[in-house]
Coordinates of C-alpha atoms and ligand atoms in Angstrom, one line a residue:
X240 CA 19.3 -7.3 -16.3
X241 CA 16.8 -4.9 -14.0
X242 CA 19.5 -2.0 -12.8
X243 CA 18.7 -1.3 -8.7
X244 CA 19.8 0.2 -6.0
X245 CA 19.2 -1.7 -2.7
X246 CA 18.3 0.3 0.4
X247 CA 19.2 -1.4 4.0
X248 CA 16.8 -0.6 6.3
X249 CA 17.6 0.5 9.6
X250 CA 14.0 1.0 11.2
X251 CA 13.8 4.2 10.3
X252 CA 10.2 5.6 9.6
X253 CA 10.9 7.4 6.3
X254 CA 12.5 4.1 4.6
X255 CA 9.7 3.3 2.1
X256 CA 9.6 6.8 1.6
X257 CA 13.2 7.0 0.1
X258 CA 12.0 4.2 -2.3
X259 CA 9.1 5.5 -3.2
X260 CA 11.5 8.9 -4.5
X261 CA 13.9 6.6 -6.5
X262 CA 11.5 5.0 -8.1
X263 CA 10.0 8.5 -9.1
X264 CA 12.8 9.0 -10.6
X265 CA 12.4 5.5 -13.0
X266 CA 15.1 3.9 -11.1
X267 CA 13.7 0.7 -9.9
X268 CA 14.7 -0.1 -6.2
X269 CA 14.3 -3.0 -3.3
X270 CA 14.2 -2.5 0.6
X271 CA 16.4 -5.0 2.8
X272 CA 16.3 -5.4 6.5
X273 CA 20.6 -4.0 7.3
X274 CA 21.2 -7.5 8.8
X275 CA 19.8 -10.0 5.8
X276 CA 20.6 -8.1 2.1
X277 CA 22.1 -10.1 -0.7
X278 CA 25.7 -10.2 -2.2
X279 CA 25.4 -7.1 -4.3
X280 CA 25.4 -8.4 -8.1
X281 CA 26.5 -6.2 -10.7
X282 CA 22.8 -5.1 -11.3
X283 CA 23.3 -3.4 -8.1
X284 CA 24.1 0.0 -9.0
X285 CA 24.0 1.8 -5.6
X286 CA 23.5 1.1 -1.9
X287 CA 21.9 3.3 0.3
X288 CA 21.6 3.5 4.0
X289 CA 18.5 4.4 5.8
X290 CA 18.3 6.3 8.8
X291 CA 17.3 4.4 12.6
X292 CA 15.4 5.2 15.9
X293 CA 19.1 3.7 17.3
X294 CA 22.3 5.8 18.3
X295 CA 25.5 4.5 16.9
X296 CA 26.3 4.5 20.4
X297 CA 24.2 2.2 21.7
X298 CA 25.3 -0.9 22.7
X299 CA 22.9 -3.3 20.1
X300 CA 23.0 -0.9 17.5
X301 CA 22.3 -2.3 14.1
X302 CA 26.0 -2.4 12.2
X303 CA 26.1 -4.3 9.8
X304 CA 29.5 -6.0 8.0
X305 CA 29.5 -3.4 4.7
X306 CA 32.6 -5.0 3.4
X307 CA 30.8 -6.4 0.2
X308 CA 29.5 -2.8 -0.8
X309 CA 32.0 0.1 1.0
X310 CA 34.3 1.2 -1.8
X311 CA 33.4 -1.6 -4.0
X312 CA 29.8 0.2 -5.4
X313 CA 28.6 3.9 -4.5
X314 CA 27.1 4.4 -1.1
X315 CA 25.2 6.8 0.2
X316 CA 24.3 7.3 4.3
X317 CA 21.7 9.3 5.2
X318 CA 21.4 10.5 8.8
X319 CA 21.9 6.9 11.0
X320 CA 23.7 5.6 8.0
X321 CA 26.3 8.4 7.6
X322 CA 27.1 8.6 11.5
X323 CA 27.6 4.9 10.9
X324 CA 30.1 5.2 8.0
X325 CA 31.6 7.9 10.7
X326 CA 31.8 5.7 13.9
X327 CA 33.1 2.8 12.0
X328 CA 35.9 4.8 10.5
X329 CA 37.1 5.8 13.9
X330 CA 35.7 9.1 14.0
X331 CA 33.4 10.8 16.7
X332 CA 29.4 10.8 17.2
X333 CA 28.3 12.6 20.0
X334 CA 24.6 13.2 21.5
X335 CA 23.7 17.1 20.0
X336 CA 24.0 19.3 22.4
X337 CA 20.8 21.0 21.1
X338 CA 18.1 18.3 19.6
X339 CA 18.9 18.3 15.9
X340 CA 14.9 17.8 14.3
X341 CA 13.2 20.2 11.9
X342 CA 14.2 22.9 9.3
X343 CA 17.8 23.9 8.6
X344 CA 19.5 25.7 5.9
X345 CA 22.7 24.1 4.1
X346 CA 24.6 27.8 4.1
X347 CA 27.7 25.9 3.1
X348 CA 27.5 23.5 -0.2
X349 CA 30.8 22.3 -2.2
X350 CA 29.0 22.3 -5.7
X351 CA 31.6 20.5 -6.9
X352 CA 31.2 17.5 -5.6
X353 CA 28.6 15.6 -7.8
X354 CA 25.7 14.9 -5.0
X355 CA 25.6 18.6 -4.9
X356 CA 25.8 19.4 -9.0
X357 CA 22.8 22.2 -9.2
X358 CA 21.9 22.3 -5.5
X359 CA 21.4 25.6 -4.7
X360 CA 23.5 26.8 -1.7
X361 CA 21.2 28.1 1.4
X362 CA 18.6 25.2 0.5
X363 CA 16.6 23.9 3.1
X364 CA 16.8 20.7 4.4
X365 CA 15.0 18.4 7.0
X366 CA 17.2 17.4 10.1
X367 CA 15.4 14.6 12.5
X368 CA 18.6 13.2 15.1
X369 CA 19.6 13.2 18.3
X370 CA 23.2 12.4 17.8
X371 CA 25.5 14.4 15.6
X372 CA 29.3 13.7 14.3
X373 CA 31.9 15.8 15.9
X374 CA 35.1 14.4 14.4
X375 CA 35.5 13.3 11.0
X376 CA 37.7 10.0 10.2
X377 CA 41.1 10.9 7.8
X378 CA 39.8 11.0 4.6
X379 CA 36.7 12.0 5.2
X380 CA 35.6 15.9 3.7
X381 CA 32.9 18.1 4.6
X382 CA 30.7 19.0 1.3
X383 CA 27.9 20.8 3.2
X384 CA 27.5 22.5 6.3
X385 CA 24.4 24.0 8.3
X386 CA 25.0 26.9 10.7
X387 CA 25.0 24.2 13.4
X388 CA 26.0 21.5 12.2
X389 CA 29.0 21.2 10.6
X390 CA 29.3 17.9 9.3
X391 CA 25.3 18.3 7.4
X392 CA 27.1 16.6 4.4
X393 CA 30.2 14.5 3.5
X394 CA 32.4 12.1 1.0
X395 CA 35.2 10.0 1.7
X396 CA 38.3 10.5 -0.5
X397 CA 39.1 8.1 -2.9
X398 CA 35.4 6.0 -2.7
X399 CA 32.3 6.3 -3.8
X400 CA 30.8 6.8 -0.8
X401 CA 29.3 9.9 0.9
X402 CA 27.3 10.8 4.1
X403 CA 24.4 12.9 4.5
X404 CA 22.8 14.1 7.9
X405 CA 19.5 15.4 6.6
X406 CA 17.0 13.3 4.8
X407 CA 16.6 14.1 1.0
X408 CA 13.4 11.8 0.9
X409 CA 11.1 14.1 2.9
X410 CA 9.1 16.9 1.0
X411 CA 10.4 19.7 3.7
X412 CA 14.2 19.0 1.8
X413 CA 13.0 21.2 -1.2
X414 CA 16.0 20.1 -3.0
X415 CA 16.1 16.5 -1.8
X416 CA 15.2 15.3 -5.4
X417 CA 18.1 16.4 -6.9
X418 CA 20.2 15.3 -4.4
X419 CA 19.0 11.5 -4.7
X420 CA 18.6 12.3 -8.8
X421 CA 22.4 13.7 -8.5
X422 CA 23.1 10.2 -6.5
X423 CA 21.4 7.9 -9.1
X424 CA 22.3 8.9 -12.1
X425 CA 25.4 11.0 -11.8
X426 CA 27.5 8.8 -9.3
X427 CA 25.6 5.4 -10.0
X428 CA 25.1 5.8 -13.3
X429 CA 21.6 4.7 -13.5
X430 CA 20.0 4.9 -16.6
X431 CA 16.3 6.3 -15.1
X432 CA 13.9 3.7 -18.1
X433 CA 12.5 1.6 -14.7
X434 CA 8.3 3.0 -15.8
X435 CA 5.6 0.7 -15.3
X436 CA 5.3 0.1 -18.3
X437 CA 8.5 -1.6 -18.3
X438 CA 7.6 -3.1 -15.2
X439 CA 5.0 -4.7 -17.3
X440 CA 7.1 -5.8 -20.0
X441 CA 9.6 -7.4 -17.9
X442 CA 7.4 -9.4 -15.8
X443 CA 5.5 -10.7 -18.6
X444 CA 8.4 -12.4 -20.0
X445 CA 9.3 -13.7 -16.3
X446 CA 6.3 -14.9 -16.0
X447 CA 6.0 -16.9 -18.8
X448 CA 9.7 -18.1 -18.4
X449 CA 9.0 -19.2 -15.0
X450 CA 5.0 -21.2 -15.4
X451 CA 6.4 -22.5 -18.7
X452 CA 2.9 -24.2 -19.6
X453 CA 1.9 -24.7 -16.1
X454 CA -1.6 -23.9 -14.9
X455 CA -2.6 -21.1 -12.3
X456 CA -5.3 -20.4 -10.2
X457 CA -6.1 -16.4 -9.0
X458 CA -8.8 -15.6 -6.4
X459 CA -10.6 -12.3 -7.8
X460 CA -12.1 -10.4 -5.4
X461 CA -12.7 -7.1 -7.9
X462 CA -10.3 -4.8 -6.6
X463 CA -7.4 -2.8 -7.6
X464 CA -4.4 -5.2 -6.9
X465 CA -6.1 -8.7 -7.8
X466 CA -7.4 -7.6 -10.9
X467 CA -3.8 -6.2 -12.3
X468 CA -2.5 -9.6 -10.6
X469 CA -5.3 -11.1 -13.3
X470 CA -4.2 -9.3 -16.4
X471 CA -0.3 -9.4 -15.5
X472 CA -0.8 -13.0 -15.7
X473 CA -3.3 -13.2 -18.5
X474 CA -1.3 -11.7 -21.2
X475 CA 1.6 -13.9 -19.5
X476 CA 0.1 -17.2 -20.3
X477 CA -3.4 -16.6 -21.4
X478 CA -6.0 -19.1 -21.1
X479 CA -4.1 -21.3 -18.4
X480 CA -4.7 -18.6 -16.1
X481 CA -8.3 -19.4 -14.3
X482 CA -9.7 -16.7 -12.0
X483 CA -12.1 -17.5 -9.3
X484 CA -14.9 -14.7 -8.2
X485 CA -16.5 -15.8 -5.6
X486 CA -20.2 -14.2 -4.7
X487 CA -20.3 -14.0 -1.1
X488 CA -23.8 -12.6 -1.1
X489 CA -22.1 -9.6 0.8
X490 CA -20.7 -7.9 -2.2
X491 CA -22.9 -4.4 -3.7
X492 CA -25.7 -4.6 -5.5
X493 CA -25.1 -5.6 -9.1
X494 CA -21.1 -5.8 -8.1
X495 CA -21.3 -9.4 -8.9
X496 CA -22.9 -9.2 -12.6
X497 CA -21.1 -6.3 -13.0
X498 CA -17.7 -7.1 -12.4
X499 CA -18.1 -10.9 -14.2
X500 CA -18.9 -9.3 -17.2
X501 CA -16.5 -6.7 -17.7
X502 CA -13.8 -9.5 -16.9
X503 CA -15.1 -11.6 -19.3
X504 CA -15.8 -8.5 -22.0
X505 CA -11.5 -8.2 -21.3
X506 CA -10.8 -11.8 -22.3
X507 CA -9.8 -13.1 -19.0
X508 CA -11.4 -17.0 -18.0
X509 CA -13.5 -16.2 -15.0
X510 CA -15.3 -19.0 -12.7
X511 CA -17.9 -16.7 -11.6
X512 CA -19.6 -19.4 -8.2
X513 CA -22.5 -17.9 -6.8
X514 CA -22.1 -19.0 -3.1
X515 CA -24.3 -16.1 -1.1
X516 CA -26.5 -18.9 0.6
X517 CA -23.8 -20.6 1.8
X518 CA -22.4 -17.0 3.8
X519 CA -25.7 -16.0 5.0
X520 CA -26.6 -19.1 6.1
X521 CA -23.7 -19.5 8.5
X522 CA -23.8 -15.6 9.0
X523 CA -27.7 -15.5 9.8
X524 CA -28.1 -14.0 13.2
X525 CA -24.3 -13.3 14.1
X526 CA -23.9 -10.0 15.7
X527 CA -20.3 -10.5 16.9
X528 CA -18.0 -8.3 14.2
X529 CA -14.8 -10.9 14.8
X530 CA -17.3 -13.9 14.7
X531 CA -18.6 -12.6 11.0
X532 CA -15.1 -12.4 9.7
X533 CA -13.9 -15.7 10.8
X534 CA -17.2 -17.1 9.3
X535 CA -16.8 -15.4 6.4
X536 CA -12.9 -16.1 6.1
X537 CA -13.9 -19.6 6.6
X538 CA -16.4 -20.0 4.2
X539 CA -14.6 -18.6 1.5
X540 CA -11.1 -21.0 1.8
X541 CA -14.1 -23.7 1.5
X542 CA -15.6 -22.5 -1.5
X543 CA -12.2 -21.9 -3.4
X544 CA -10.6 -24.7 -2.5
X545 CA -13.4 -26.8 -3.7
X546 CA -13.6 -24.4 -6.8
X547 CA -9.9 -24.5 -7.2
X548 CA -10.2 -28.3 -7.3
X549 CA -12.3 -29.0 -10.1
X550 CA -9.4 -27.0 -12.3
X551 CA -7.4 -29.7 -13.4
X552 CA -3.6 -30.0 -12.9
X553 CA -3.1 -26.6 -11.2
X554 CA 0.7 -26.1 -9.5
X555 CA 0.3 -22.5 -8.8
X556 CA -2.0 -20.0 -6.8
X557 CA -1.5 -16.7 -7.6
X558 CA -2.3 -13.6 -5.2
X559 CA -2.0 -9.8 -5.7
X560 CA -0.1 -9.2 -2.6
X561 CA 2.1 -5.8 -3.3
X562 CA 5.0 -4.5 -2.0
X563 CA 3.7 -2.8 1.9
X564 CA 2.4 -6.3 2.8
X565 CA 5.9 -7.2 2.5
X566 CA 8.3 -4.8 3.8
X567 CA 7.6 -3.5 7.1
X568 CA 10.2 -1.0 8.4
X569 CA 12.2 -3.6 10.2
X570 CA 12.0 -4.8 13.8
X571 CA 15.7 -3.4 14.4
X572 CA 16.2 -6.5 16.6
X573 CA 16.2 -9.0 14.4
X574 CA 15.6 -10.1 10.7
X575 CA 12.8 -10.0 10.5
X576 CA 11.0 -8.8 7.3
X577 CA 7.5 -9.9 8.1
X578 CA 4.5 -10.8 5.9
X579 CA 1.8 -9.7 6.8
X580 CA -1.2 -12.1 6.7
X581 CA -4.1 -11.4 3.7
X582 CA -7.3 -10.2 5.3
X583 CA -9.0 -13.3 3.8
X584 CA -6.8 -15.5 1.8
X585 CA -4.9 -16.3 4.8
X586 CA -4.0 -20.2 5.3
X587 CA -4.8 -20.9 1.8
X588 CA -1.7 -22.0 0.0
X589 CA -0.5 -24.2 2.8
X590 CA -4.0 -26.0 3.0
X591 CA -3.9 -26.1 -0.9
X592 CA -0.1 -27.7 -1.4
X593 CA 0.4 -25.3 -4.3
X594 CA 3.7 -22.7 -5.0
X595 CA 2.5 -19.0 -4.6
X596 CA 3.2 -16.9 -7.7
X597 CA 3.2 -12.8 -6.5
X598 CA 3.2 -10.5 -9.6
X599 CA 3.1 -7.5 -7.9
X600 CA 4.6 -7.9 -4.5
X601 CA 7.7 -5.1 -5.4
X602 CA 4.9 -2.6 -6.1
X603 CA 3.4 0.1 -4.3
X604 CA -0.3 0.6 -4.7
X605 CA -0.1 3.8 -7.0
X606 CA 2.4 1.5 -9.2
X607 CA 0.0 -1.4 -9.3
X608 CA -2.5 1.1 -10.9
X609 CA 0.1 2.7 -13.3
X610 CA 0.8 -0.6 -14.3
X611 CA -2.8 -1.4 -15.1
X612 CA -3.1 1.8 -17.2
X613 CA 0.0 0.5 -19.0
X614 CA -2.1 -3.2 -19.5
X615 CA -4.6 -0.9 -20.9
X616 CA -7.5 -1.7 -17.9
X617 CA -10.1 0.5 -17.9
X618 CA -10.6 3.7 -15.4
X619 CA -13.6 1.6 -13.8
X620 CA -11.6 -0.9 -12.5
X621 CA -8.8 0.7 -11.5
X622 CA -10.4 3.9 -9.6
X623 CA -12.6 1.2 -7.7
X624 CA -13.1 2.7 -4.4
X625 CA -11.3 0.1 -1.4
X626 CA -13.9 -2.5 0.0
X627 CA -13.4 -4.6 2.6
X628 CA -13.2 -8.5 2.2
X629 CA -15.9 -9.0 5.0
X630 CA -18.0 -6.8 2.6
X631 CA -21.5 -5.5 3.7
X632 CA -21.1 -7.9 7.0
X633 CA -19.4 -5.4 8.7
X634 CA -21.3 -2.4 8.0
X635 CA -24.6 -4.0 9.0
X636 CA -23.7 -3.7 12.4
X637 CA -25.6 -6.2 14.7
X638 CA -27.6 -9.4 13.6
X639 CA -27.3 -9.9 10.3
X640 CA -30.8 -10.6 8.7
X641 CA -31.3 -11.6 4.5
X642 CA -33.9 -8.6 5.0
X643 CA -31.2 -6.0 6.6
X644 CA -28.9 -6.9 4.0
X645 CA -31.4 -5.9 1.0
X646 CA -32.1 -2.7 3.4
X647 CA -28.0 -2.1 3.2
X648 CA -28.0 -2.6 -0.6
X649 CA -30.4 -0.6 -1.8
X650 CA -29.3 2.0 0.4
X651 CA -25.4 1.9 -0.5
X652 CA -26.2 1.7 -3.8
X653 CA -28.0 5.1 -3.9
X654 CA -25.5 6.7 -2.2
X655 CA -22.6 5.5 -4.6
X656 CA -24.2 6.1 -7.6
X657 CA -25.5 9.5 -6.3
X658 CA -21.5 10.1 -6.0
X659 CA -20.8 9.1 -9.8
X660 CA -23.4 10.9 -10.7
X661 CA -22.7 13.9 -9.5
X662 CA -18.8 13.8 -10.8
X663 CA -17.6 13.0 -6.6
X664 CA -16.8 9.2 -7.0
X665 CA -13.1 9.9 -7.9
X666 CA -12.9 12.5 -4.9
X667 CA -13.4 10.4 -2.2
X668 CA -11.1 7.8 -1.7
X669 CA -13.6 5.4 0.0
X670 CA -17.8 5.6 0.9
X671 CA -20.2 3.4 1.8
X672 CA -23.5 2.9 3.7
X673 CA -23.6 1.7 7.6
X674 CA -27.0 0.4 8.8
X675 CA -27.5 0.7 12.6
X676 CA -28.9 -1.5 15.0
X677 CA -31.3 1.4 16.0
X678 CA -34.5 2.2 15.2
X679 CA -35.9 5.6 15.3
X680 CA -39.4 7.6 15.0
X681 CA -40.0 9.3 11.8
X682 CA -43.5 9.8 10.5
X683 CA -44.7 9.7 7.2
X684 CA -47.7 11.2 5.5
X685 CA -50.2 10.5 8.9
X686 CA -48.4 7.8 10.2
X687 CA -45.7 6.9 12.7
X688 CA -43.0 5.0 11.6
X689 CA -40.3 2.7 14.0
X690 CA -37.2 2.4 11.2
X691 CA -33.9 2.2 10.8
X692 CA -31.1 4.2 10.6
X693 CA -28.3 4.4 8.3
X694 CA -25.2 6.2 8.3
X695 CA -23.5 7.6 5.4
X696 CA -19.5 7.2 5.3
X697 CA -17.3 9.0 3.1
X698 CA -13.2 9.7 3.6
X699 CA -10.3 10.7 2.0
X700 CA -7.4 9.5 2.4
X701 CA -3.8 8.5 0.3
X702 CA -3.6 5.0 2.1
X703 CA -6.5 4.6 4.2
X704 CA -3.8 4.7 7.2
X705 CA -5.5 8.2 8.0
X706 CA -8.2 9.5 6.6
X707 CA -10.3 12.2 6.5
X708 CA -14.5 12.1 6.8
X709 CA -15.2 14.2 3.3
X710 CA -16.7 17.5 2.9
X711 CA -19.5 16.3 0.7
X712 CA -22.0 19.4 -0.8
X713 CA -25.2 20.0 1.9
X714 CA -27.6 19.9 -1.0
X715 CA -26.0 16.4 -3.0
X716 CA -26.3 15.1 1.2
X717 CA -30.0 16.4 1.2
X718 CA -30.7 14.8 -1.9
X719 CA -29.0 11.0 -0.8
X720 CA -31.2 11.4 2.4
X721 CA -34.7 12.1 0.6
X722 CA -33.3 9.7 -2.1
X723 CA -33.2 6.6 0.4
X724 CA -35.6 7.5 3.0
X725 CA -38.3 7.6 -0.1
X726 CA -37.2 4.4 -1.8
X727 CA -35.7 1.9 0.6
X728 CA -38.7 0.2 2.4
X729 CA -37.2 0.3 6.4
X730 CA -35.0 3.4 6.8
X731 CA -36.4 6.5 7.9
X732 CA -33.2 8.2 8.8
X733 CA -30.3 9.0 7.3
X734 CA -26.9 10.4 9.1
X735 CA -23.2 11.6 8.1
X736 CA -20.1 10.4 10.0
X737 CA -17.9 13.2 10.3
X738 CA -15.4 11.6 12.1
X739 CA -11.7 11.2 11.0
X740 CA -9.3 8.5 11.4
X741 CA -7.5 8.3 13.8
X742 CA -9.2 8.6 16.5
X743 CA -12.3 7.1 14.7
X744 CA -11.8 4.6 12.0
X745 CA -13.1 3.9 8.1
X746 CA -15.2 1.3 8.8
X747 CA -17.7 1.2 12.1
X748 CA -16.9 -2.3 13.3
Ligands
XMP1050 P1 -10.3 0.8 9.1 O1 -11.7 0.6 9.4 O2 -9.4 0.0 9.9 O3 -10.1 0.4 7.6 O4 -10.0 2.3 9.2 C1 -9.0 0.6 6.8 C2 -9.2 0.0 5.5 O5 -9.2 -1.5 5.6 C3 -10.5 -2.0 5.2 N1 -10.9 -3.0 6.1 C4 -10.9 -4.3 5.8 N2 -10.5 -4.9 4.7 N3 -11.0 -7.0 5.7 C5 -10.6 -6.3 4.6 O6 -10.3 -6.9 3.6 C6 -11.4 -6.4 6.9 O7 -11.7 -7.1 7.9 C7 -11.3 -5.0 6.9 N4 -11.6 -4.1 7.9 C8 -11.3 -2.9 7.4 C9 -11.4 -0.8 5.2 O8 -12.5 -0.9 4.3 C10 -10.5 0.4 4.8 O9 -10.3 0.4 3.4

């Protein structure tokens, strides 16, 4: 039995972010819109509350019936969900008479009580509320005050329950760690072995207990989260997994070969379908950027499901959706814990009539690779920079010509080997070539030449939410320019983007 602690989300911002901090601590944990979580089971160890854009006060504020979980298992409210354990025990939350948001100090801390065991008193903690508590309910004790605000921290006699009004998950609480870690493993008694590793362990023998000796189909597209998806289910049930890599003619130069091979070199049963002609055909000419995704989107549900077809007696389509596809903080309105939509596997397993199988939707992406370490997949393809499912389409901005595309190739594929080369691949967290619709003069030995123009893209970033353009060496820049200007046939000019997102985004169109 998995030990959790379930956190109901109120729609505050920092939710995930409290997850992300147990799980740190190898305690694994599950988000649940407040209006929609299960009967606790006794794997639940813990309950915590999230914090919400909503006032107690206001008239549709989210309040959930806690009657399954208050007193019964240890709870803990942070900011919204301690002046919720406060208004619903009768006592009094009040606007702040002074807005409550930013640095504070917890002057006051009863070190007795367990949440505060080694939390130093004077620590600083991260306030973000327009409401405060003014009157405590009977029973309820103060354990940590702020010079203004008295209530910063409480517990309620006789339960395992407690209130804080700060939020531990946010790295301005300098002690925040030890107050969930305090939480966890002294009040819930969590026993902190949740590693990937034991993520992997666990959902291999799920998996198999669930497809039995059923057949599965995987769409590989050769990044991060399908191939894990791939091996998770490989060493799960072996060679009735079948994984279909589909060449859309708009992947890198040599990705294809590449990527085929080292799958295959690992032991997993690969239908490698070389379908460029079929994309370019349909692509040739197109100029609009929505028109080239719906083409390609298209295309490809085509080409699987005909691929996907000639596998005999498949029940299952398996996908490497993780964990931010499916929580969203909650629409505080309703319950509504949305999926998003895959870029370009949308629509498929309704058109296909087969039961989706989601290995990794509970992790976050930096789990999904910790996990592949601990199937033992190789740095290559798990450092894999991002790429987009549209692929080269949308950084050949304009018509898309066969003779553009080679142009694009060559050109991206100097510039990202120049970066492993030169030990800058693992720094940048995404790069890539962008050929212009624009020609420019240049001149070359004693002629004038009318070429293209490419730009080079590099960010960073830690989700590609925001990034950051990357500040590449002059000289390894002056060196990519020459590089491609001399050898790719078309291009006489060669630019940085050194914009950041937002306002600007990753990719050009
Ligand atoms: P933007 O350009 O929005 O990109 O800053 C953020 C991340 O998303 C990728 N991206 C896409 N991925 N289909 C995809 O599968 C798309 O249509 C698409 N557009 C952008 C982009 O490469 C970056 O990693």
């Amino acid at each position: 039995m998995q030990e959790k602690i379930l956190i109901l989300d109120f729609g505050s911002q920092y939710t995930q972010l409290i997850a992300r901090r147990i799980r740190e601590l190898n305690v694994y944990c599950e988000i649940y819109p407040f209006n929609h979580f299960p009967e606790p089971d006794p794997s639940v160890k813990g309950v915590i509350l999230s914090g919400s854009p909503y006032s107690v006060r206001d008239s549709n504020a989210p309040s959930p019936d806690l009657v399954s979980i208050k007193g019964r298992i240890p709870l803990l409210g942070v900011c919204y969900g301690a002046q919720l354990l406060v208004h619903s025990g009768g006592g009094n939350v009040m606007p702040s008479a002074a807005r409550e948001y930013g640095r504070a100090n917890l002057f006051y801390i009863n070190n007795e009580d367990l949440l505060f065991t080694d939390v130093t008193p004077g620590t600083q903690v991260w306030m973000s509320h327009g409401d405060t508590i003014t009157g405590m309910p009977e029973g309820f004790e103060i354990t940590g005050s702020t010079n203004d605000v008295k209530a910063g921290a409480f517990k309620i006699n006789g339960e395992s329950t407690w209130g804080i009004q700060f939020h531990p998950e946010v790295y301005h609480t300098t002690e925040g760690t030890t107050i969930l870690k305090n939480f966890v493993a002294k009040i819930c008694g969590c026993s902190m072995n949740w590693t990937p590793a034991s993520f992997v362990t666990s959902t291999v023998a799920e998996l198999r207990n669930k497809l039995g000796n059923d057949k599965v189909i995987l769409g590989l597209s050769g990044g991060v989260d399908s191939s894990v998806a791939a091996f998770l289910l490989h060493r799960a049930i072996g060679k009735n997994l079948t994984c279909i890599f589909i060449d859309n003619g708009l992947l890198r130069k040599n990705e294809f070969e590449t990527v085929v091979d080292s799958y295959k070199g690992l032991g997993l049963n690969v239908v490698a379908v070389r379908a460029g002609d079929r994309f370019l055909d349909e692509l040739e000419g197109v100029s609009d950027p929505e028109k080239k995704r719906k083409i390609i989107g298209r295309v490809f549900i085509e080409v699987f499901d005909e691929e996907a077809h000639k596998v005999r007696d498949v029940k299952w389509l398996a996908q490497g959706t993780i964990y931010p596809d499916v929580i969203e903080s909650v629409s505080v309105n309703g319950p509504s814990a949305t999926i998003k939509s895959h870029h370009n596997v949308g629509g498929l397993p309704e058109k296909m009539h087969l039961k989706v199988i989601e290995p990794l939707r509970l992790l976050f992406k930096d789990e999904v690779r910790r996990a592949g370490e601990a199937l033992g997949l190789p740095g290559y393809i798990l450092k894999r920079h991002p790429f987009p499912g549209p692929g080269l389409a949308i950084r050949l901005l304009g018509s898309i010509t066969r003779e553009k595309l080679e142009m694009l190739k060559e050109a991206d594929n100097i510039f990202i080997e120049g970066l492993r080369k030169n030990s800058l691949y693992d720094s940048v967290w995404q790069a890539g070539v962008i050929l212009l619709p624009v020609q420019s003069v240049g001149v070359m030995g004693d002629e004038r030449t009318y070429e293209y123009a490419v730009v080079l893209r590099a960010v960073v970033s830690t989700d590609g939410m925001t990034a950051d353009w990357a500040k590449l060496p002059y000289d390894f820049l002056g060196s990519v320019s020459n590089d491609i200007i001399n050898k790719v046939k078309g291009i006489n000019r060669v630019v940085f983007d050194v914009s950041s997102k937002p306002p600007s985004t990753i990719e050009w169109e």
